[in-house]
CSV table of C-alpha atoms in Angstrom, one decimal:
chain,number,residue,atom,x,y,z
U,213,MET,CA,14.9,-2.2,23.8
U,214,ASN,CA,15.6,-5.6,22.3
U,215,ARG,CA,17.3,-4.9,18.9
U,216,LYS,CA,14.9,-7.1,16.9
U,217,ALA,CA,11.9,-5.5,18.6
U,218,GLY,CA,13.3,-2.1,17.9
U,219,ILE,CA,13.7,-3.0,14.2
U,220,LEU,CA,10.1,-4.1,14.1
U,221,VAL,CA,8.9,-0.9,15.7
U,222,ALA,CA,10.8,1.2,13.2
U,223,VAL,CA,9.5,-0.8,10.3
U,224,TYR,CA,5.9,-0.8,11.6
U,225,ILE,CA,5.9,2.9,12.1
U,226,ALA,CA,7.2,3.5,8.6
U,227,VAL,CA,4.5,1.2,7.2
U,228,LEU,CA,1.8,2.8,9.2
U,229,ALA,CA,2.7,6.3,8.0
U,230,ILE,CA,2.7,5.5,4.3
U,231,ASN,CA,-0.5,3.4,4.4
U,232,LEU,CA,-2.4,6.0,6.5
U,233,ASP,CA,-1.6,8.4,3.6
U,234,VAL,CA,-3.5,6.2,1.2
U,235,THR,CA,-6.9,7.1,2.7
U,236,ILE,CA,-6.4,9.9,5.3
U,237,VAL,CA,-6.7,12.6,2.6
U,238,ASN,CA,-10.1,11.4,1.4
U,239,VAL,CA,-12.0,13.0,4.4
U,240,ALA,CA,-10.2,16.3,3.9
U,241,LEU,CA,-11.2,16.8,0.3
U,242,PRO,CA,-14.3,19.0,1.0
U,243,SER,CA,-12.1,21.3,3.1
U,244,ILE,CA,-9.3,21.4,0.5
U,245,ALA,CA,-11.9,22.2,-2.2
U,246,THR,CA,-13.2,25.1,-0.2
U,247,GLU,CA,-9.9,26.6,1.0
U,248,LEU,CA,-7.8,26.0,-2.1
U,249,HIS,CA,-10.6,26.4,-4.6
U,250,ALA,CA,-9.9,23.0,-6.1
U,251,ASP,CA,-12.1,21.6,-8.8
U,252,THR,CA,-13.0,17.9,-9.0
U,253,ARG,CA,-10.1,17.1,-11.3
U,254,GLY,CA,-7.7,18.8,-8.9
U,255,LEU,CA,-9.1,16.8,-6.0
U,256,GLN,CA,-8.7,13.6,-7.9
U,257,TRP,CA,-5.0,14.3,-8.5
U,258,VAL,CA,-4.5,15.2,-4.8
U,259,VAL,CA,-5.5,11.7,-4.0
U,260,ASP,CA,-4.1,9.8,-7.0
U,261,GLY,CA,-0.9,11.7,-7.6
U,262,TYR,CA,0.5,9.7,-4.6
U,263,ASN,CA,-0.8,6.4,-5.9
U,264,LEU,CA,0.6,7.1,-9.4
U,265,THR,CA,4.2,7.7,-8.5
U,266,PHE,CA,4.1,5.0,-5.8
U,267,ALA,CA,2.9,2.3,-8.2
U,268,ALA,CA,5.2,3.4,-11.1
U,269,LEU,CA,8.4,3.4,-9.0
U,270,VAL,CA,8.0,0.6,-6.4
U,271,LEU,CA,9.5,-2.2,-8.6
U,272,ALA,CA,12.5,0.0,-9.5
U,273,ALA,CA,12.9,1.0,-5.8
U,274,GLY,CA,12.9,-2.6,-4.6
U,275,SER,CA,15.7,-3.5,-7.1
U,276,LEU,CA,17.7,-0.4,-6.2
U,277,SER,CA,17.5,-1.2,-2.4
U,278,ASP,CA,18.8,-4.7,-3.0
U,279,ARG,CA,21.8,-3.3,-4.8
U,280,TYR,CA,22.6,-0.2,-2.7
U,281,GLY,CA,21.3,-1.1,0.7
U,282,ARG,CA,17.9,-1.3,2.5
U,283,ARG,CA,18.9,0.8,5.5
U,284,PRO,CA,19.9,3.9,3.6
U,285,ALA,CA,16.9,3.5,1.3
U,286,LEU,CA,14.6,3.3,4.3
U,287,ILE,CA,16.1,6.3,6.0
U,288,LEU,CA,16.3,8.5,2.9
U,289,GLY,CA,12.7,7.5,2.0
U,290,LEU,CA,11.4,8.4,5.5
U,291,LEU,CA,13.2,11.8,5.6
U,292,GLY,CA,11.9,12.6,2.2
U,293,PHE,CA,8.4,11.5,3.1
U,294,ALA,CA,8.4,13.7,6.2
U,295,ALA,CA,9.7,16.7,4.2
U,296,THR,CA,7.2,16.4,1.4
U,297,SER,CA,4.4,15.9,3.9
U,298,ALA,CA,5.3,19.2,5.5
U,299,LEU,CA,5.4,20.8,2.1
U,300,GLY,CA,1.9,19.5,1.5
U,301,ALA,CA,0.7,21.0,4.7
U,302,LEU,CA,2.2,24.4,3.7
U,303,ALA,CA,0.6,24.4,0.2
U,304,THR,CA,-1.4,27.4,-0.7
U,305,SER,CA,-2.6,26.2,-4.1
U,306,THR,CA,-3.9,23.0,-5.6
U,307,GLY,CA,-0.9,22.7,-8.0
U,308,THR,CA,1.6,22.9,-5.1
U,309,LEU,CA,-0.4,20.3,-3.1
U,310,ILE,CA,-0.5,18.0,-6.1
U,311,ALA,CA,3.3,18.4,-6.6
U,312,ALA,CA,3.8,17.5,-2.9
U,313,ARG,CA,1.6,14.4,-3.3
U,314,PHE,CA,3.6,13.2,-6.3
U,315,SER,CA,6.8,13.7,-4.3
U,316,MET,CA,5.3,11.8,-1.3
U,317,GLY,CA,4.6,8.9,-3.6
U,318,ILE,CA,8.2,8.8,-4.8
U,319,PHE,CA,9.6,8.5,-1.2
U,320,ALA,CA,6.8,6.0,-0.2
U,321,ALA,CA,7.9,3.8,-3.1
U,322,LEU,CA,11.5,3.9,-1.7
U,323,ILE,CA,10.3,3.0,1.8
U,324,PHE,CA,7.8,0.2,1.3
U,325,PRO,CA,9.9,-2.5,-0.3
U,326,THR,CA,12.6,-2.1,2.3
U,327,THR,CA,10.2,-2.9,5.2
U,328,LEU,CA,9.5,-6.4,4.1
U,329,SER,CA,13.1,-7.1,3.1
U,330,ILE,CA,14.4,-5.9,6.4
U,331,ILE,CA,12.0,-8.2,8.2
U,332,THR,CA,13.0,-11.2,6.0
U,333,ASN,CA,16.7,-10.5,6.6
U,334,THR,CA,16.3,-10.0,10.4
U,335,PHE,CA,14.2,-13.1,11.2
U,336,SER,CA,15.6,-16.3,9.9
U,337,ASP,CA,13.4,-18.6,12.0
U,338,ARG,CA,10.1,-19.2,10.1
U,339,ARG,CA,7.9,-18.9,13.2
U,340,GLN,CA,9.4,-15.6,14.2
U,341,ARG,CA,9.3,-14.4,10.7
U,342,ALA,CA,5.7,-15.4,10.3
U,343,MET,CA,4.8,-13.5,13.5
U,344,ALA,CA,6.7,-10.4,12.3
U,345,LEU,CA,5.0,-10.5,8.9
U,346,GLY,CA,1.7,-11.0,10.7
U,347,GLY,CA,2.3,-7.7,12.5
U,348,TRP,CA,3.4,-6.1,9.2
U,349,GLY,CA,0.2,-7.2,7.5
U,350,ALA,CA,-1.9,-5.9,10.5
U,351,VAL,CA,-0.2,-2.5,10.3
U,352,VAL,CA,-0.8,-2.3,6.5
U,353,GLY,CA,-4.5,-3.1,6.8
U,354,VAL,CA,-5.0,-0.9,9.9
U,355,GLY,CA,-3.2,2.0,8.2
U,356,VAL,CA,-5.4,1.9,5.1
U,357,ALA,CA,-8.6,1.4,7.1
U,358,ALA,CA,-7.8,3.8,9.9
U,359,GLY,CA,-7.0,6.7,7.6
U,360,PRO,CA,-10.6,8.0,7.6
U,361,VAL,CA,-10.7,7.7,11.4
U,362,THR,CA,-7.5,9.7,11.9
U,363,GLY,CA,-8.4,12.2,9.3
U,364,GLY,CA,-11.9,12.7,10.8
U,365,LEU,CA,-10.5,13.2,14.3
U,366,LEU,CA,-8.1,15.8,13.1
U,367,LEU,CA,-10.7,17.7,11.0
U,368,GLU,CA,-12.9,17.9,14.1
U,369,HIS,CA,-10.4,20.2,15.6
U,370,PHE,CA,-8.0,21.5,12.9
U,371,SER,CA,-7.9,22.5,9.3
U,372,TRP,CA,-7.1,20.3,6.3
U,373,ASN,CA,-3.4,20.9,6.7
U,374,SER,CA,-3.4,18.8,9.8
U,375,VAL,CA,-3.7,15.5,7.9
U,376,PHE,CA,-0.3,16.2,6.3
U,377,TRP,CA,1.3,17.5,9.5
U,378,ALA,CA,0.2,14.3,11.2
U,379,LEU,CA,2.3,12.2,8.9
U,380,THR,CA,5.6,14.0,9.5
U,381,PRO,CA,6.3,13.0,13.2
U,382,PRO,CA,5.9,9.2,12.7
U,383,ALA,CA,8.2,9.3,9.6
U,384,LEU,CA,10.9,11.2,11.5
U,385,LEU,CA,10.6,8.9,14.5
U,386,ALA,CA,10.9,5.8,12.2
U,387,ALA,CA,14.0,7.4,10.5
U,388,LEU,CA,15.6,7.9,13.9
U,389,LEU,CA,14.9,4.4,15.0
U,390,ALA,CA,16.1,3.0,11.7
U,391,HIS,CA,19.4,5.0,12.0
U,392,ARG,CA,20.0,3.6,15.4
U,393,LEU,CA,18.8,0.1,15.2
U,394,VAL,CA,18.4,-1.3,11.6
U,395,PRO,CA,21.5,-3.1,10.4
U,396,GLU,CA,22.7,-2.7,6.9
U,397,SER,CA,21.8,-5.4,4.4
U,398,ARG,CA,22.4,-5.6,0.7
U,399,ASP,CA,23.3,-8.1,-1.9
U,400,PRO,CA,27.0,-7.6,-2.7
U,401,ASP,CA,26.6,-9.9,-5.7
U,402,VAL,CA,23.8,-8.0,-7.3
U,403,PRO,CA,25.0,-7.3,-10.9
U,404,ALA,CA,24.8,-4.0,-12.7
U,405,LEU,CA,21.4,-2.4,-12.9
U,406,ASP,CA,19.0,-3.7,-15.5
U,407,ILE,CA,18.5,-0.2,-16.9
U,408,ARG,CA,16.1,-1.2,-19.8
U,409,GLY,CA,13.9,-3.2,-17.4
U,410,LEU,CA,14.0,-0.4,-14.9
U,411,ILE,CA,12.8,2.2,-17.4
U,412,THR,CA,10.3,-0.1,-19.0
U,413,SER,CA,8.7,-1.0,-15.7
U,414,ILE,CA,8.3,2.6,-14.6
U,415,ALA,CA,6.8,3.6,-18.0
U,416,MET,CA,4.4,0.5,-18.0
U,417,LEU,CA,3.1,1.0,-14.5
U,418,GLY,CA,3.0,4.8,-14.7
U,419,ILE,CA,1.0,4.8,-18.0
U,420,LEU,CA,-1.4,2.0,-16.7
U,421,VAL,CA,-2.2,3.8,-13.5
U,422,TYR,CA,-2.5,7.2,-15.2
U,423,THR,CA,-4.9,5.8,-17.8
U,424,ILE,CA,-7.1,4.3,-15.1
U,425,ILE,CA,-7.1,7.5,-13.1
U,426,GLU,CA,-8.1,9.6,-16.1
U,427,ALA,CA,-10.6,7.1,-17.7
U,428,PRO,CA,-13.7,8.3,-15.7
U,429,VAL,CA,-13.1,11.9,-17.0
U,430,ARG,CA,-12.1,11.0,-20.6
U,431,GLY,CA,-14.5,8.0,-20.9
U,432,TRP,CA,-13.6,4.3,-20.7
U,433,HIS,CA,-14.1,3.9,-24.5
U,434,SER,CA,-12.4,7.2,-25.5
U,435,HIS,CA,-9.5,7.1,-27.9
U,436,ALA,CA,-7.1,8.4,-25.2
U,437,THR,CA,-8.1,5.7,-22.7
U,438,VAL,CA,-7.9,2.9,-25.3
U,439,PHE,CA,-4.5,4.2,-26.4
U,440,GLY,CA,-3.3,4.3,-22.8
U,441,PHE,CA,-4.3,0.6,-22.2
U,442,VAL,CA,-2.8,-0.6,-25.5
U,443,THR,CA,0.4,1.3,-24.7
U,444,ALA,CA,0.6,-0.2,-21.2
U,445,ALA,CA,0.0,-3.7,-22.6
U,446,ALA,CA,2.7,-3.2,-25.3
U,447,LEU,CA,5.1,-2.1,-22.6
U,448,ALA,CA,4.2,-5.1,-20.4
U,449,LEU,CA,5.0,-7.4,-23.3
U,450,ALA,CA,8.2,-5.5,-23.9
U,451,PHE,CA,9.1,-5.7,-20.2
U,452,VAL,CA,8.7,-9.5,-20.3
U,453,THR,CA,10.8,-9.8,-23.4
U,454,ILE,CA,13.5,-7.6,-22.0
U,455,GLU,CA,13.6,-9.5,-18.7
U,456,GLN,CA,13.7,-12.9,-20.5
U,457,ALA,CA,16.6,-11.8,-22.6
U,458,ALA,CA,18.6,-10.1,-19.9
U,459,HIS,CA,21.5,-11.9,-18.3
U,460,HIS,CA,20.7,-10.3,-14.9
U,461,PRO,CA,17.0,-9.2,-15.0
U,462,MET,CA,15.6,-6.8,-12.5
U,463,LEU,CA,12.6,-9.2,-12.1
U,464,ASP,CA,13.0,-12.9,-12.9
U,465,ILE,CA,9.8,-13.5,-14.9
U,466,THR,CA,10.1,-17.3,-14.3
U,467,LEU,CA,9.2,-16.6,-10.7
U,468,PHE,CA,5.5,-16.4,-11.8
U,469,ALA,CA,5.8,-20.1,-12.9
U,470,ASP,CA,6.1,-20.9,-9.2
U,471,ARG,CA,2.5,-21.3,-8.0
U,472,ARG,CA,3.5,-20.1,-4.5
U,473,PHE,CA,4.6,-16.8,-6.0
U,474,SER,CA,1.9,-16.2,-8.6
U,475,ALA,CA,-1.0,-17.4,-6.5
U,476,ALA,CA,0.1,-15.4,-3.5
U,477,SER,CA,0.6,-12.3,-5.6
U,478,ALA,CA,-2.8,-12.7,-7.1
U,479,SER,CA,-4.4,-13.2,-3.7
U,480,VAL,CA,-2.8,-10.0,-2.2
U,481,THR,CA,-3.7,-8.0,-5.3
U,482,VAL,CA,-7.4,-9.0,-5.3
U,483,THR,CA,-7.9,-8.4,-1.6
U,484,PHE,CA,-6.2,-5.0,-1.3
U,485,PHE,CA,-7.7,-3.8,-4.7
U,486,CYS,CA,-11.2,-4.5,-3.2
U,487,LEU,CA,-10.3,-3.1,0.2
U,488,ALA,CA,-9.3,0.2,-1.4
U,489,GLY,CA,-12.5,0.3,-3.4
U,490,PHE,CA,-14.6,-0.5,-0.4
U,491,ILE,CA,-13.0,2.2,1.8
U,492,PHE,CA,-13.4,4.8,-1.0
U,493,LEU,CA,-17.2,3.9,-1.4
U,494,ILE,CA,-18.1,3.3,2.2
U,495,THR,CA,-16.6,6.7,3.2
U,496,GLN,CA,-18.9,8.4,0.8
U,497,TYR,CA,-21.8,6.2,1.8
U,498,PHE,CA,-21.6,7.2,5.4
U,499,GLN,CA,-20.9,10.9,4.7
U,500,VAL,CA,-23.2,11.6,1.7
U,501,LEU,CA,-26.1,9.1,2.1
U,502,ARG,CA,-26.2,8.7,5.8
U,503,GLY,CA,-25.1,12.3,6.7
U,504,PHE,CA,-22.4,11.4,9.2
U,505,SER,CA,-19.5,13.7,10.0
U,506,PRO,CA,-15.9,12.8,9.0
U,507,LEU,CA,-15.1,11.6,12.5
U,508,ASP,CA,-18.3,9.6,12.8
U,509,THR,CA,-17.6,8.1,9.4
U,510,GLY,CA,-14.1,7.1,10.4
U,511,LEU,CA,-15.3,5.5,13.7
U,512,ARG,CA,-17.8,3.4,11.8
U,513,ILE,CA,-15.0,2.0,9.6
U,514,LEU,CA,-13.0,0.8,12.6
U,515,PRO,CA,-14.4,-2.8,12.5
U,516,VAL,CA,-12.5,-3.3,9.3
U,517,ALA,CA,-9.2,-2.1,10.7
U,518,LEU,CA,-9.6,-4.2,13.9
U,519,SER,CA,-10.6,-7.4,12.1
U,520,ILE,CA,-7.7,-7.0,9.6
U,521,ALA,CA,-5.3,-6.7,12.5
U,522,ILE,CA,-6.7,-9.8,14.2
U,523,GLY,CA,-6.8,-11.8,10.9
U,524,SER,CA,-3.2,-10.9,10.1
U,525,VAL,CA,-1.9,-12.0,13.4
U,526,CYS,CA,-3.9,-15.2,13.3
U,527,GLY,CA,-2.8,-15.9,9.7
U,528,GLY,CA,0.8,-15.5,10.7
U,529,LEU,CA,0.3,-18.0,13.6
U,530,LEU,CA,-1.8,-20.5,11.7
U,531,ALA,CA,0.2,-20.8,8.4
U,532,PRO,CA,3.2,-22.6,9.9
U,533,ARG,CA,0.9,-25.0,11.7
U,534,ILE,CA,-1.8,-25.9,9.3
U,535,GLY,CA,-0.3,-24.7,6.0
U,536,THR,CA,-0.3,-21.5,4.0
U,537,ARG,CA,-2.8,-22.8,1.3
U,538,THR,CA,-5.4,-23.7,3.9
U,539,VAL,CA,-5.2,-20.3,5.6
U,540,VAL,CA,-5.2,-18.3,2.4
U,541,ILE,CA,-8.1,-20.2,0.9
U,542,SER,CA,-10.1,-19.7,4.1
U,543,GLY,CA,-9.4,-16.0,4.0
U,544,LEU,CA,-10.4,-15.7,0.3
U,545,ILE,CA,-13.7,-17.5,1.1
U,546,SER,CA,-14.4,-15.2,4.0
U,547,PHE,CA,-13.5,-12.2,2.0
U,548,GLY,CA,-15.5,-13.2,-1.1
U,549,THR,CA,-18.5,-14.0,1.0
U,550,ALA,CA,-18.4,-10.6,2.7
U,551,MET,CA,-18.1,-8.8,-0.7
U,552,ALA,CA,-21.1,-10.7,-2.1
U,553,TRP,CA,-23.1,-10.0,1.0
U,554,ILE,CA,-22.2,-6.3,0.8
U,555,ALA,CA,-23.1,-6.1,-2.9
U,556,GLY,CA,-26.5,-7.6,-2.3
U,557,SER,CA,-27.6,-5.9,0.9
U,558,ILE,CA,-26.4,-2.3,1.2
U,559,ASP,CA,-29.1,0.4,1.0
U,560,THR,CA,-29.7,3.8,2.5
U,561,ASP,CA,-31.5,2.3,5.5
U,562,THR,CA,-29.3,-0.8,6.1
U,563,SER,CA,-28.7,-1.5,9.8
U,564,TYR,CA,-25.2,-0.6,10.8
U,565,GLY,CA,-25.0,-2.8,13.9
U,566,THR,CA,-26.6,-6.0,12.6
U,567,ILE,CA,-25.6,-6.0,9.0
U,568,ILE,CA,-22.7,-3.6,8.1
U,569,VAL,CA,-20.5,-4.4,11.1
U,570,PRO,CA,-20.7,-8.2,10.6
U,571,GLN,CA,-19.9,-7.6,6.9
U,572,MET,CA,-16.9,-5.5,7.8
U,573,LEU,CA,-15.7,-8.1,10.3
U,574,LEU,CA,-16.0,-10.9,7.9
U,575,MET,CA,-14.2,-8.9,5.2
U,576,GLY,CA,-11.4,-7.7,7.4
U,577,LEU,CA,-10.8,-11.2,8.8
U,578,GLY,CA,-10.5,-12.6,5.3
U,579,ILE,CA,-8.0,-9.9,4.3
U,580,GLY,CA,-5.9,-10.6,7.3
U,581,LEU,CA,-5.9,-14.3,6.8
U,582,VAL,CA,-4.8,-13.8,3.2
U,583,SER,CA,-2.2,-11.0,3.5
U,584,THR,CA,0.3,-12.4,6.0
U,585,PRO,CA,0.6,-16.0,4.7
U,586,ALA,CA,0.5,-14.9,1.1
U,587,THR,CA,3.2,-12.3,1.8
U,588,GLU,CA,5.4,-14.8,3.5
U,589,SER,CA,4.9,-17.2,0.6
U,590,ILE,CA,6.1,-14.5,-1.9
U,591,MET,CA,9.2,-13.8,0.3
U,592,LEU,CA,10.1,-17.5,0.8
U,593,VAL,CA,10.4,-18.0,-3.0
U,594,LEU,CA,13.3,-15.6,-3.1
U,595,PRO,CA,16.6,-15.7,-1.2
U,596,PRO,CA,17.0,-13.0,1.5
U,597,SER,CA,19.6,-11.2,-0.8
U,598,ARG,CA,16.8,-10.5,-3.3
U,599,ALA,CA,14.1,-9.7,-0.7
U,600,GLY,CA,13.8,-6.1,-2.0
U,601,ILE,CA,12.4,-7.0,-5.4
U,602,GLY,CA,10.2,-9.7,-3.9
U,603,SER,CA,8.8,-7.1,-1.5
U,604,ALA,CA,8.3,-4.7,-4.4
U,605,VAL,CA,6.2,-7.2,-6.3
U,606,ASN,CA,4.0,-7.7,-3.2
U,607,ASP,CA,3.7,-3.9,-2.7
U,608,ALA,CA,3.0,-3.1,-6.4
């Protein structure tokens, strides 16, 4: 196997595993509720425990991988992810499963920033890098959108444990390939860790995500929710102040003054925020309102996954030729049009073939056209030696 191709395979398998995990658990929730006697709050944390630790730690993990090496961070993350997935499969109580989910999020945060930084350091030619990032974006989108399909297929034949067992083999395979093929890369000139920035970023992101997760139960206007948002805002301000004053900041805040960086980050944030919401709602729409099985539901979401893959590859090919701005704006228009169409047309008797499928295709194509060029734009602003933190901003 060509070494660069092998590196891409290892990275893509790692990305697929951790993004499948974002949505694969959703279709197993009814079975988990029955077999583990989990209440609604417990089920919420089975899903969101993973997201909380991932979001809270990804910036810190990106900075650490730049300093101590992306290859060991990737391998350690993959092995830990495989082990905690197996622990989740073996769980016999809701509390144990939630603990496993928190642990999986920790190791996913260690894995994800290294994938982009490894690609950036492996491919110096822009066209090759754009194609590699196009594949990365396709795998990210497909992983998120294909989670319900994979979960539904497994639940047709096996118990809820299977959705966790299914994540272990790809993580172990990716770890083996990374050990054999991925070269070491780190920044030898990275200064001492910005401990204050590191701790503040973890607290800020953790409290923000925790507050959002708990808000529907506590109430959006409750004292606890308002306090959580105020605390997160105060920590965000403190983080900016700390980073501006630091001689060697974990995240150079002035990067956001670069429109390539800030506009690209905002574009990625908006599209994947809406994709996650769409997958969450459309899964329930098909299962609860239309009465489809988990497998049938997953299959009906496939147009999103396929169009994201196509759009990501096309975005990677088109950006070097016609410009990143043109491609990203086209993607945002496509995506925004699809979301407006969905908001104004979905009902219990909406035609799947003539309305919902075209909506999914238009939305997925827009996401793909945005994600790859925007991700490349973020990575181009930073030198390869600081690719880990750049990747972490994109991932967060």
